[in-house]
Amino acid sequence: MQILVLGSAAGGGFPQWNCNCEMCSGVRSQRIRARPRSQSSIAVSRNGVDWALINASPDIRQQLLANPALQPARQKRDTGVRAVVLMDSQIDHTTGLLTLRENQEPLQLYCTAMVHQDLTTGFPVIDMLQHYCGVEWHEIDLDAAKFSVRAVDGIGFRAVPLSSKAPPYSPHRNDPHPGDNIGLLMEDMETGKTAFYAPGLAAVSEDLVPYMASADCLLVDGTCWTNDEMPQRGVGAKLSLDMGHLPQSGDGGMIEQLRRFDRQRKILIHINNTNPILEEDSTARARLDAVGIEVAWDGMTLEL
């Protein structure tokens, strides 16, 4: 199984277009040693030709251009993206669907009933796409032990419900439902190797532990270093936990939570532009290195 990190930043990317915080201004001026990053998304394949796109970020065009494996050029109009799997209905993970409107056949879209509801009401991107390439919706059953993705052979997917809020435009924004946000356990059906992907994770609850413990690789939420990171950087009042993201540092933080998984490869993704771990020479980055936690970057490839 091949996992290609298309984008590793949180919403807005790094540097964020309108942000002059210490991190964003630092990477623009090259004052700090850090890689620019686009908004989070991955692609998964067994054969390296047929790919499932996991979330479609606003940066999808840039990401496709940067990864030739997703453009095999077998005919005049072509793509290696055979289907899109959505983990939630947030703008950062769904706006890229509009860029895919030029697909030569109906877009194969996998998401839960709750996500489908949001994308046909509050943000009706599915209805919009019916005027272009069209959409064939495949409902992700939260009770199913496993599901497969059409034309992406050899990989089994398991949806794991996560606790979260639906987007502000959702009809049930203040009435959370199972399926608003999921994690994915992805398995290579030949080798048995697995990866657990959860770019939005407010807590490592006990019901998640068996899935994470069974995985060979954990690709999880790396949004903020501290809960009050955004206020401390002077770029807003939102706390990390209020946004549904477990900070890395502090009691009960992601570093502490990941200590229980000692055999897995551990990688942080969906990193906010304010997070000091983006600076490769930072103290925060050194702390991650010391405990064997990696930081995802655009173009990173995982082989399982």
Coordinates of N, CA, C and O in Angstrom, one line a residue, residues 2-178:
Q2 N 0.6 2.2 -0.9 CA 1.3 3.4 -1.0 C 0.4 4.6 -0.5 O -0.8 4.6 -0.9
I3 N 0.9 5.4 0.4 CA 0.2 6.6 0.9 C 1.0 7.8 0.5 O 2.2 7.9 0.9
L4 N 0.4 8.7 -0.3 CA 1.1 9.9 -0.7 C 0.5 11.1 0.0 O -0.7 11.3 -0.1
V5 N 1.3 11.8 0.7 CA 0.8 13.0 1.4 C 0.8 14.1 0.4 O 1.9 14.6 -0.1
L6 N -0.4 14.5 0.0 CA -0.5 15.6 -1.0 C -0.4 17.0 -0.3 O 0.2 17.9 -0.8
G7 N -1.0 17.1 0.9 CA -0.9 18.3 1.7 C -0.9 18.0 3.1 O -1.5 17.1 3.6
S8 N -0.1 18.8 3.9 CA 0.1 18.4 5.3 C -0.2 19.5 6.3 O -0.1 19.4 7.5
A9 N -0.7 20.7 5.7 CA -1.0 21.8 6.6 C -2.5 21.8 7.0 O -3.3 21.1 6.3
A10 N -2.9 22.6 8.0 CA -4.3 22.8 8.3 C -4.9 23.8 7.3 O -4.2 24.2 6.4
G11 N -6.1 24.2 7.6 CA -6.8 25.1 6.7 C -6.1 26.4 6.5 O -5.6 27.0 7.5
G12 N -5.9 26.9 5.3 CA -5.2 28.1 5.0 C -3.8 27.8 4.5 O -3.1 28.7 3.9
G13 N -3.2 26.6 4.8 CA -1.9 26.2 4.3 C -0.8 27.0 5.1 O -1.1 27.7 6.1
F14 N 0.4 26.8 4.7 CA 1.6 27.4 5.4 C 2.6 27.9 4.3 O 3.1 27.1 3.5
P15 N 2.8 29.2 4.2 CA 2.2 30.3 5.0 C 0.8 30.5 4.6 O 0.4 30.3 3.4
Q16 N -0.1 30.9 5.5 CA -1.4 31.3 5.2 C -1.4 32.6 4.4 O -0.7 33.5 4.8
W17 N -2.3 32.7 3.5 CA -2.2 33.9 2.5 C -2.3 35.2 3.2 O -1.8 36.2 2.7
N18 N -3.1 35.4 4.3 CA -3.2 36.7 4.9 C -2.6 36.8 6.3 O -2.9 37.7 7.1
C19 N -1.7 35.8 6.6 CA -1.1 35.8 8.0 C 0.3 36.3 8.0 O 1.1 35.8 7.2
N20 N 0.6 37.1 9.0 CA 2.0 37.6 9.2 C 2.5 37.3 10.6 O 3.3 38.0 11.2
C21 N 2.0 36.1 11.1 CA 2.5 35.7 12.4 C 4.0 35.3 12.3 O 4.5 35.3 11.2
E22 N 4.6 35.0 13.4 CA 6.0 34.7 13.4 C 6.4 33.6 12.4 O 7.4 33.7 11.7
M23 N 5.5 32.6 12.4 CA 5.8 31.4 11.5 C 5.7 31.7 10.1 O 6.5 31.4 9.2
C24 N 4.5 32.4 9.7 CA 4.3 32.7 8.3 C 5.3 33.7 7.7 O 5.8 33.5 6.6
S25 N 5.5 34.7 8.5 CA 6.5 35.7 8.0 C 7.9 35.1 8.0 O 8.7 35.5 7.1
G26 N 8.2 34.2 8.9 CA 9.5 33.6 8.9 C 9.8 32.7 7.7 O 10.9 32.7 7.2
V27 N 8.8 32.0 7.3 CA 9.0 31.1 6.1 C 9.0 31.9 4.8 O 9.8 31.6 3.9
R28 N 8.2 33.0 4.8 CA 8.3 33.8 3.6 C 9.6 34.5 3.4 O 10.2 34.6 2.3
S29 N 10.2 35.0 4.5 CA 11.5 35.7 4.4 C 12.7 34.7 4.5 O 13.8 35.2 4.4
Q30 N 12.4 33.4 4.7 CA 13.4 32.4 4.8 C 14.2 32.6 6.1 O 15.4 32.2 6.2
R31 N 13.6 33.3 7.1 CA 14.3 33.6 8.3 C 14.3 32.3 9.2 O 15.2 32.1 10.0
I32 N 13.4 31.4 9.0 CA 13.3 30.2 9.7 C 13.5 29.0 8.6 O 13.1 29.2 7.5
R33 N 13.9 27.9 9.1 CA 14.1 26.7 8.2 C 12.8 25.9 8.3 O 12.5 25.2 9.3
A34 N 12.0 26.1 7.3 CA 10.7 25.4 7.3 C 10.2 25.2 5.8 O 10.6 26.0 5.0
R35 N 9.4 24.2 5.6 CA 8.9 23.9 4.3 C 7.5 24.5 4.1 O 6.6 24.3 5.0
P36 N 7.2 25.2 3.1 CA 5.8 25.6 2.8 C 4.9 24.3 2.6 O 5.4 23.3 2.2
R37 N 3.7 24.4 3.0 CA 2.8 23.3 2.9 C 1.4 23.7 2.4 O 0.9 24.8 2.7
S38 N 0.8 22.8 1.7 CA -0.6 23.0 1.2 C -1.6 22.3 2.2 O -1.1 21.6 3.1
Q39 N -2.8 22.5 2.0 CA -3.9 22.0 2.9 C -4.1 20.5 2.8 O -4.0 19.9 1.8
S40 N -4.3 19.9 4.0 CA -4.2 18.5 4.1 C -5.1 17.6 3.3 O -6.2 17.8 3.1
S41 N -4.4 16.6 2.7 CA -5.1 15.6 1.9 C -4.0 14.5 1.6 O -2.8 14.7 1.6
I42 N -4.5 13.2 1.5 CA -3.6 12.1 1.1 C -4.2 11.4 -0.1 O -5.4 11.5 -0.3
A43 N -3.4 10.5 -0.7 CA -3.9 9.6 -1.7 C -3.4 8.2 -1.4 O -2.3 8.1 -0.9
V44 N -4.2 7.2 -1.7 CA -3.8 5.8 -1.3 C -4.0 4.9 -2.5 O -5.0 5.0 -3.3
S45 N -3.0 4.0 -2.7 CA -3.1 3.1 -3.9 C -2.4 1.8 -3.5 O -1.5 1.8 -2.7
R46 N -2.8 0.8 -4.2 CA -2.1 -0.5 -4.1 C -1.1 -0.8 -5.2 O -0.1 -1.3 -5.0
N47 N -1.5 -0.3 -6.4 CA -0.7 -0.5 -7.6 C 0.1 0.7 -8.1 O 0.8 0.6 -9.1
G48 N -0.1 1.8 -7.5 CA 0.6 3.0 -7.9 C 0.0 3.7 -9.1 O 0.6 4.7 -9.6
V49 N -1.1 3.2 -9.6 CA -1.7 3.8 -10.8 C -3.1 4.3 -10.5 O -3.5 5.4 -10.9
D50 N -3.9 3.5 -9.7 CA -5.3 3.8 -9.4 C -5.3 4.2 -7.9 O -4.9 3.5 -7.0
W51 N -5.8 5.5 -7.7 CA -5.7 6.1 -6.4 C -7.0 6.5 -5.8 O -7.9 7.0 -6.6
A52 N -7.2 6.4 -4.5 CA -8.3 6.9 -3.8 C -7.8 8.2 -3.2 O -6.8 8.2 -2.4
L53 N -8.5 9.3 -3.5 CA -8.1 10.6 -2.9 C -8.9 10.7 -1.6 O -10.1 10.6 -1.5
I54 N -8.2 10.9 -0.5 CA -8.8 11.1 0.8 C -8.9 12.5 1.2 O -7.9 13.2 1.5
N55 N -10.1 13.1 1.0 CA -10.4 14.5 1.1 C -9.9 15.3 -0.1 O -8.8 15.0 -0.6
A56 N -10.6 16.3 -0.5 CA -10.3 17.1 -1.6 C -10.1 18.5 -1.2 O -11.1 19.3 -1.0
S57 N -8.9 18.9 -1.0 CA -8.6 20.3 -0.4 C -8.7 21.3 -1.4 O -8.7 21.1 -2.6
P58 N -8.8 22.6 -1.0 CA -8.8 23.7 -2.0 C -7.6 23.8 -2.8 O -7.6 24.4 -3.9
D59 N -6.5 23.1 -2.4 CA -5.2 23.1 -3.1 C -5.1 22.0 -4.0 O -4.0 21.7 -4.5
I60 N -6.2 21.3 -4.4 CA -6.1 20.0 -5.1 C -5.4 20.2 -6.5 O -4.6 19.3 -6.9
R61 N -5.6 21.3 -7.2 CA -5.0 21.4 -8.5 C -3.5 21.5 -8.3 O -2.7 20.8 -9.1
Q62 N -3.0 22.3 -7.4 CA -1.5 22.4 -7.1 C -1.0 21.0 -6.7 O 0.1 20.6 -7.2
Q63 N -1.7 20.3 -5.9 CA -1.3 19.0 -5.4 C -1.2 17.9 -6.6 O -0.3 17.1 -6.6
L64 N -2.2 17.9 -7.5 CA -2.1 17.0 -8.6 C -1.0 17.3 -9.5 O -0.3 16.4 -10.0
L65 N -0.7 18.6 -9.7 CA 0.4 19.0 -10.6 C 1.8 18.6 -10.0 O 2.7 18.2 -10.7
A66 N 1.8 18.6 -8.7 CA 3.1 18.3 -8.0 C 3.3 16.8 -7.9 O 4.5 16.4 -7.4
N67 N 2.4 16.0 -8.2 CA 2.5 14.5 -8.0 C 2.2 13.8 -9.3 O 1.0 13.4 -9.6
P68 N 3.1 13.6 -10.2 CA 2.9 13.0 -11.5 C 2.2 11.6 -11.5 O 1.6 11.2 -12.4
A69 N 2.4 10.9 -10.4 CA 1.7 9.6 -10.2 C 0.2 9.7 -10.4 O -0.4 8.7 -10.7
L70 N -0.3 10.8 -10.1 CA -1.8 11.0 -10.1 C -2.2 11.4 -11.5 O -3.4 11.6 -11.7
Q71 N -1.3 11.5 -12.5 CA -1.6 11.9 -13.8 C -0.9 10.9 -14.8 O 0.2 11.2 -15.3
P72 N -1.4 9.7 -14.9 CA -0.7 8.7 -15.7 C -0.6 8.9 -17.2 O 0.1 8.3 -17.9
A73 N -1.5 9.8 -17.7 CA -1.4 10.2 -19.1 C -1.6 9.1 -20.1 O -0.8 9.0 -21.1
R74 N -2.6 8.2 -19.8 CA -2.8 7.1 -20.7 C -3.6 7.5 -21.9 O -3.7 6.7 -22.9
Q75 N -4.3 8.6 -21.9 CA -5.1 9.1 -23.0 C -5.2 10.6 -22.9 O -4.6 11.2 -22.1
K76 N -5.9 11.2 -23.9 CA -5.9 12.7 -24.0 C -6.4 13.3 -22.7 O -5.8 14.3 -22.2
R77 N -7.4 12.8 -22.1 CA -7.9 13.3 -20.8 C -7.8 12.1 -19.8 O -8.4 11.1 -20.1
D78 N -7.0 12.3 -18.7 CA -6.8 11.2 -17.8 C -6.5 11.6 -16.4 O -6.2 12.8 -16.2
T79 N -6.7 10.7 -15.5 CA -6.3 11.0 -14.1 C -6.2 9.6 -13.4 O -6.8 8.6 -13.8
G80 N -5.3 9.6 -12.4 CA -5.1 8.4 -11.6 C -6.1 8.4 -10.4 O -6.2 7.4 -9.7
V81 N -6.8 9.5 -10.2 CA -7.8 9.5 -9.1 C -9.1 8.8 -9.5 O -9.8 9.3 -10.4
R82 N -9.3 7.7 -8.9 CA -10.5 6.8 -9.3 C -11.7 7.1 -8.4 O -12.8 6.8 -8.8
A83 N -11.5 7.7 -7.2 CA -12.5 7.9 -6.3 C -12.1 8.9 -5.2 O -10.9 9.1 -5.0
V84 N -13.0 9.5 -4.6 CA -12.8 10.5 -3.5 C -13.5 10.0 -2.2 O -14.7 9.7 -2.3
V85 N -12.7 9.9 -1.1 CA -13.3 9.5 0.2 C -13.2 10.7 1.1 O -12.2 11.2 1.3
L86 N -14.4 11.1 1.6 CA -14.4 12.2 2.5 C -14.6 11.8 3.9 O -15.4 10.9 4.3
M87 N -13.8 12.5 4.8 CA -13.8 12.1 6.2 C -14.8 13.1 7.0 O -15.1 12.8 8.1
D88 N -15.1 14.2 6.4 CA -16.1 15.1 7.0 C -16.5 16.0 5.9 O -16.2 15.8 4.7
S89 N -17.3 17.1 6.2 CA -17.8 18.0 5.2 C -17.3 19.4 5.3 O -17.8 20.3 4.8
Q90 N -16.1 19.5 6.0 CA -15.5 20.8 6.2 C -15.0 21.4 4.8 O -14.6 20.6 4.0
I91 N -15.1 22.7 4.7 CA -14.6 23.4 3.5 C -13.2 23.0 3.1 O -12.9 22.7 1.9
D92 N -12.3 22.8 4.1 CA -10.9 22.5 3.9 C -10.8 21.1 3.2 O -9.7 20.8 2.6
H93 N -11.8 20.3 3.3 CA -11.7 18.9 2.8 C -12.6 18.6 1.7 O -12.6 17.5 1.1
T94 N -13.4 19.6 1.3 CA -14.4 19.3 0.2 C -14.4 20.3 -1.0 O -14.9 20.0 -2.0
T95 N -13.8 21.5 -0.8 CA -13.9 22.5 -1.8 C -13.2 22.1 -3.1 O -13.6 22.5 -4.2
G96 N -12.2 21.2 -2.9 CA -11.5 20.7 -4.1 C -12.3 19.9 -5.0 O -12.0 19.6 -6.2
L97 N -13.5 19.4 -4.6 CA -14.4 18.7 -5.4 C -14.8 19.5 -6.6 O -15.0 19.0 -7.7
L98 N -14.9 20.8 -6.5 CA -15.3 21.7 -7.6 C -14.2 21.7 -8.7 O -14.6 21.8 -9.9
T99 N -13.0 21.6 -8.3 CA -11.9 21.5 -9.3 C -12.0 20.2 -10.1 O -11.6 20.2 -11.3
L100 N -12.6 19.2 -9.5 CA -12.7 17.9 -10.2 C -13.9 17.8 -11.1 O -14.2 16.8 -11.7
R101 N -14.6 18.9 -11.3 CA -15.8 18.9 -12.1 C -15.5 18.6 -13.6 O -16.5 18.2 -14.3
E102 N -14.3 18.7 -14.0 CA -14.0 18.4 -15.4 C -13.7 16.9 -15.6 O -13.2 16.5 -16.7
N103 N -13.9 16.1 -14.6 CA -13.8 14.6 -14.7 C -14.5 14.1 -15.9 O -15.6 14.6 -16.2
Q104 N -14.0 13.1 -16.6 CA -14.6 12.6 -17.8 C -15.8 11.6 -17.5 O -16.5 11.2 -18.5
E105 N -16.0 11.2 -16.3 CA -17.1 10.4 -15.9 C -17.6 10.8 -14.5 O -16.9 11.6 -13.9
P106 N -18.8 10.3 -14.1 CA -19.2 10.7 -12.8 C -18.2 10.5 -11.7 O -17.6 9.4 -11.7
L107 N -18.1 11.4 -10.8 CA -17.1 11.3 -9.7 C -17.7 10.3 -8.7 O -18.8 10.3 -8.3
Q108 N -16.8 9.3 -8.4 CA -17.1 8.3 -7.4 C -16.8 8.8 -6.0 O -15.7 9.1 -5.7
L109 N -17.9 9.1 -5.2 CA -17.7 9.8 -4.0 C -18.2 8.9 -2.8 O -19.3 8.4 -2.8
Y110 N -17.3 8.7 -1.9 CA -17.6 7.9 -0.7 C -17.6 8.8 0.6 O -16.7 9.5 0.9
C111 N -18.8 8.8 1.2 CA -18.9 9.6 2.5 C -20.1 9.1 3.3 O -20.9 8.3 2.8
T112 N -20.2 9.5 4.5 CA -21.3 9.1 5.4 C -22.6 9.8 5.0 O -22.6 10.8 4.3
A113 N -23.7 9.3 5.5 CA -25.0 10.0 5.3 C -25.0 11.4 5.8 O -25.6 12.3 5.2
M114 N -24.3 11.7 6.9 CA -24.3 13.0 7.5 C -23.5 14.0 6.6 O -23.9 15.1 6.4
V115 N -22.4 13.5 6.1 CA -21.6 14.3 5.2 C -22.4 14.6 3.9 O -22.4 15.7 3.4
H116 N -23.0 13.6 3.4 CA -23.8 13.8 2.2 C -25.0 14.8 2.4 O -25.2 15.6 1.5
Q117 N -25.6 14.8 3.6 CA -26.6 15.7 3.9 C -26.1 17.2 3.9 O -26.7 18.1 3.2
D118 N -24.9 17.4 4.5 CA -24.3 18.7 4.5 C -24.0 19.2 3.1 O -24.1 20.4 2.7
L119 N -23.5 18.2 2.2 CA -23.0 18.6 0.9 C -24.2 18.6 -0.2 O -23.9 18.9 -1.3
T120 N -25.4 18.5 0.3 CA -26.6 18.7 -0.5 C -27.5 19.7 0.1 O -28.6 20.0 -0.5
T121 N -27.1 20.4 1.2 CA -27.9 21.4 1.8 C -27.1 22.6 2.1 O -27.0 23.5 1.3
G122 N -26.4 22.7 3.2 CA -25.7 23.9 3.6 C -24.6 24.3 2.7 O -24.3 25.4 2.4
F123 N -23.9 23.3 2.1 CA -22.9 23.5 1.1 C -23.1 22.5 -0.1 O -22.5 21.5 -0.1
P124 N -24.0 22.9 -1.0 CA -24.6 21.9 -1.9 C -23.6 21.6 -3.1 O -24.0 21.6 -4.3
V125 N -22.4 21.2 -2.8 CA -21.4 21.0 -3.8 C -21.8 19.8 -4.7 O -21.5 19.7 -5.9
I126 N -22.4 18.8 -4.1 CA -22.8 17.6 -4.9 C -23.9 18.0 -5.9 O -23.8 17.6 -7.1
D127 N -24.8 18.8 -5.5 CA -25.8 19.3 -6.5 C -25.2 20.1 -7.6 O -25.6 20.0 -8.8
M128 N -24.2 20.9 -7.3 CA -23.5 21.7 -8.2 C -22.8 20.8 -9.3 O -22.8 21.1 -10.5
L129 N -22.1 19.8 -8.8 CA -21.4 18.9 -9.7 C -22.3 18.1 -10.6 O -21.8 17.6 -11.7
Q130 N -23.6 18.0 -10.3 CA -24.5 17.3 -11.2 C -24.6 18.0 -12.5 O -25.0 17.4 -13.5
H131 N -24.3 19.3 -12.5 CA -24.4 20.1 -13.8 C -23.1 19.9 -14.6 O -23.0 20.5 -15.7
Y132 N -22.1 19.2 -14.1 CA -20.8 19.1 -14.7 C -20.5 17.6 -15.0 O -21.2 16.9 -15.8
C133 N -19.6 17.0 -14.2 CA -19.3 15.6 -14.4 C -20.4 14.6 -13.8 O -20.5 13.5 -14.2
G134 N -21.1 15.1 -12.8 CA -22.0 14.2 -12.1 C -21.3 13.5 -10.9 O -20.1 13.5 -10.8
V135 N -22.1 13.0 -10.0 CA -21.6 12.3 -8.8 C -22.3 11.0 -8.6 O -23.5 10.9 -8.7
E136 N -21.6 9.9 -8.4 CA -22.2 8.7 -7.9 C -21.8 8.5 -6.4 O -20.6 8.3 -6.1
W137 N -22.8 8.6 -5.5 CA -22.5 8.6 -4.1 C -22.5 7.1 -3.6 O -23.5 6.4 -3.9
H138 N -21.5 6.8 -2.8 CA -21.5 5.5 -2.1 C -21.4 5.8 -0.6 O -20.5 6.4 -0.1
E139 N -22.5 5.4 0.0 CA -22.6 5.7 1.5 C -21.6 4.8 2.3 O -21.5 3.6 2.1
I140 N -20.9 5.5 3.2 CA -20.0 4.8 4.1 C -20.8 4.3 5.3 O -21.4 5.2 6.0
D141 N -20.9 3.0 5.5 CA -21.7 2.4 6.6 C -20.8 2.4 7.8 O -19.8 1.6 7.8
L142 N -21.2 3.1 8.8 CA -20.4 3.1 10.1 C -20.4 1.8 10.8 O -19.6 1.5 11.6
D143 N -21.4 0.9 10.5 CA -21.5 -0.4 11.2 C -20.8 -1.5 10.4 O -20.6 -2.6 10.9
A144 N -20.3 -1.2 9.2 CA -19.7 -2.2 8.4 C -18.2 -2.4 8.9 O -17.5 -1.5 9.2
A145 N -17.8 -3.7 8.9 CA -16.5 -4.0 9.3 C -15.4 -3.5 8.3 O -14.3 -3.2 8.7
K146 N -15.8 -3.4 7.0 CA -14.9 -2.9 6.0 C -15.6 -2.5 4.8 O -16.7 -3.0 4.5
F147 N -15.1 -1.6 4.0 CA -15.6 -1.2 2.7 C -14.5 -1.1 1.7 O -13.4 -0.9 2.1
S148 N -14.8 -1.3 0.5 CA -13.9 -1.2 -0.6 C -14.2 0.0 -1.5 O -15.3 0.5 -1.4
V149 N -13.2 0.5 -2.2 CA -13.4 1.6 -3.1 C -13.3 1.1 -4.5 O -12.3 0.5 -4.9
R150 N -14.3 1.4 -5.3 CA -14.3 1.0 -6.7 C -13.0 1.4 -7.5 O -12.6 2.5 -7.5
A151 N -12.5 0.4 -8.2 CA -11.3 0.6 -9.0 C -10.0 0.8 -8.3 O -8.9 1.0 -8.9
V152 N -10.0 0.8 -6.9 CA -8.8 0.9 -6.1 C -8.7 -0.4 -5.4 O -9.1 -0.6 -4.2
D153 N -8.2 -1.4 -6.1 CA -8.2 -2.8 -5.6 C -7.1 -3.1 -4.6 O -6.1 -2.4 -4.6
G154 N -7.4 -4.0 -3.7 CA -6.4 -4.5 -2.8 C -6.3 -3.7 -1.5 O -5.4 -4.0 -0.7
I155 N -7.2 -2.8 -1.3 CA -7.2 -2.0 0.0 C -8.5 -2.0 0.6 O -9.6 -1.8 0.0
G156 N -8.6 -2.4 1.9 CA -9.8 -2.4 2.7 C -9.8 -1.1 3.6 O -8.8 -0.8 4.1
F157 N -11.0 -0.5 3.7 CA -11.2 0.7 4.5 C -12.2 0.4 5.6 O -13.2 -0.3 5.4
R158 N -11.9 0.9 6.8 CA -12.8 0.8 7.9 C -13.0 2.2 8.5 O -12.1 2.9 8.8
A159 N -14.3 2.6 8.5 CA -14.6 4.0 9.0 C -14.8 3.9 10.6 O -15.4 3.0 11.1
V160 N -14.1 4.8 11.2 CA -14.1 4.9 12.7 C -14.7 6.2 13.1 O -14.1 7.3 12.9
P161 N -16.0 6.2 13.7 CA -16.6 7.5 14.1 C -15.7 8.3 15.1 O -15.2 7.7 16.0
L162 N -15.6 9.6 14.9 CA -14.9 10.4 15.8 C -15.8 11.5 16.4 O -16.8 11.9 15.7
S163 N -15.6 11.9 17.6 CA -16.4 13.0 18.2 C -16.0 14.3 17.6 O -14.8 14.7 17.6
S164 N -17.0 15.1 17.1 CA -16.7 16.4 16.5 C -17.9 17.2 16.3 O -19.0 16.6 16.4
K165 N -17.8 18.4 15.8 CA -18.9 19.2 15.3 C -19.0 19.2 13.8 O -17.9 19.2 13.1
A166 N -20.2 19.3 13.3 CA -20.3 19.5 11.9 C -19.9 21.0 11.5 O -19.8 21.8 12.4
P167 N -19.7 21.3 10.3 CA -19.3 22.7 9.9 C -20.4 23.7 10.2 O -21.6 23.4 10.5
P168 N -20.0 25.0 10.3 CA -21.0 26.0 10.6 C -22.2 26.1 9.7 O -23.3 26.5 10.1
Y169 N -22.1 25.6 8.4 CA -23.2 25.7 7.5 C -24.1 24.4 7.6 O -25.0 24.3 6.8
S170 N -23.7 23.5 8.4 CA -24.5 22.2 8.5 C -25.8 22.5 9.1 O -25.9 23.2 10.1
P171 N -26.9 21.8 8.7 CA -28.2 21.9 9.3 C -28.2 21.4 10.7 O -29.1 21.8 11.5
H172 N -27.2 20.6 11.1 CA -27.2 20.0 12.5 C -25.9 20.5 13.2 O -25.3 19.7 13.9
R173 N -25.4 21.7 12.9 CA -24.2 22.2 13.5 C -24.1 22.0 15.0 O -23.1 21.6 15.6
N174 N -25.2 22.3 15.7 CA -25.2 22.2 17.2 C -25.9 20.9 17.7 O -26.3 20.8 18.8
D175 N -26.0 19.9 16.8 CA -26.6 18.6 17.1 C -25.8 17.5 16.5 O -26.1 17.0 15.5
P176 N -24.6 17.2 17.1 CA -23.7 16.3 16.5 C -24.3 14.9 16.3 O -25.1 14.4 17.1
H177 N -23.9 14.3 15.2 CA -24.3 12.9 14.8 C -23.1 12.0 14.5 O -22.1 12.5 14.0
P178 N -23.2 10.7 14.8 CA -22.2 9.8 14.3 C -22.1 9.9 12.8 O -23.1 9.9 12.1

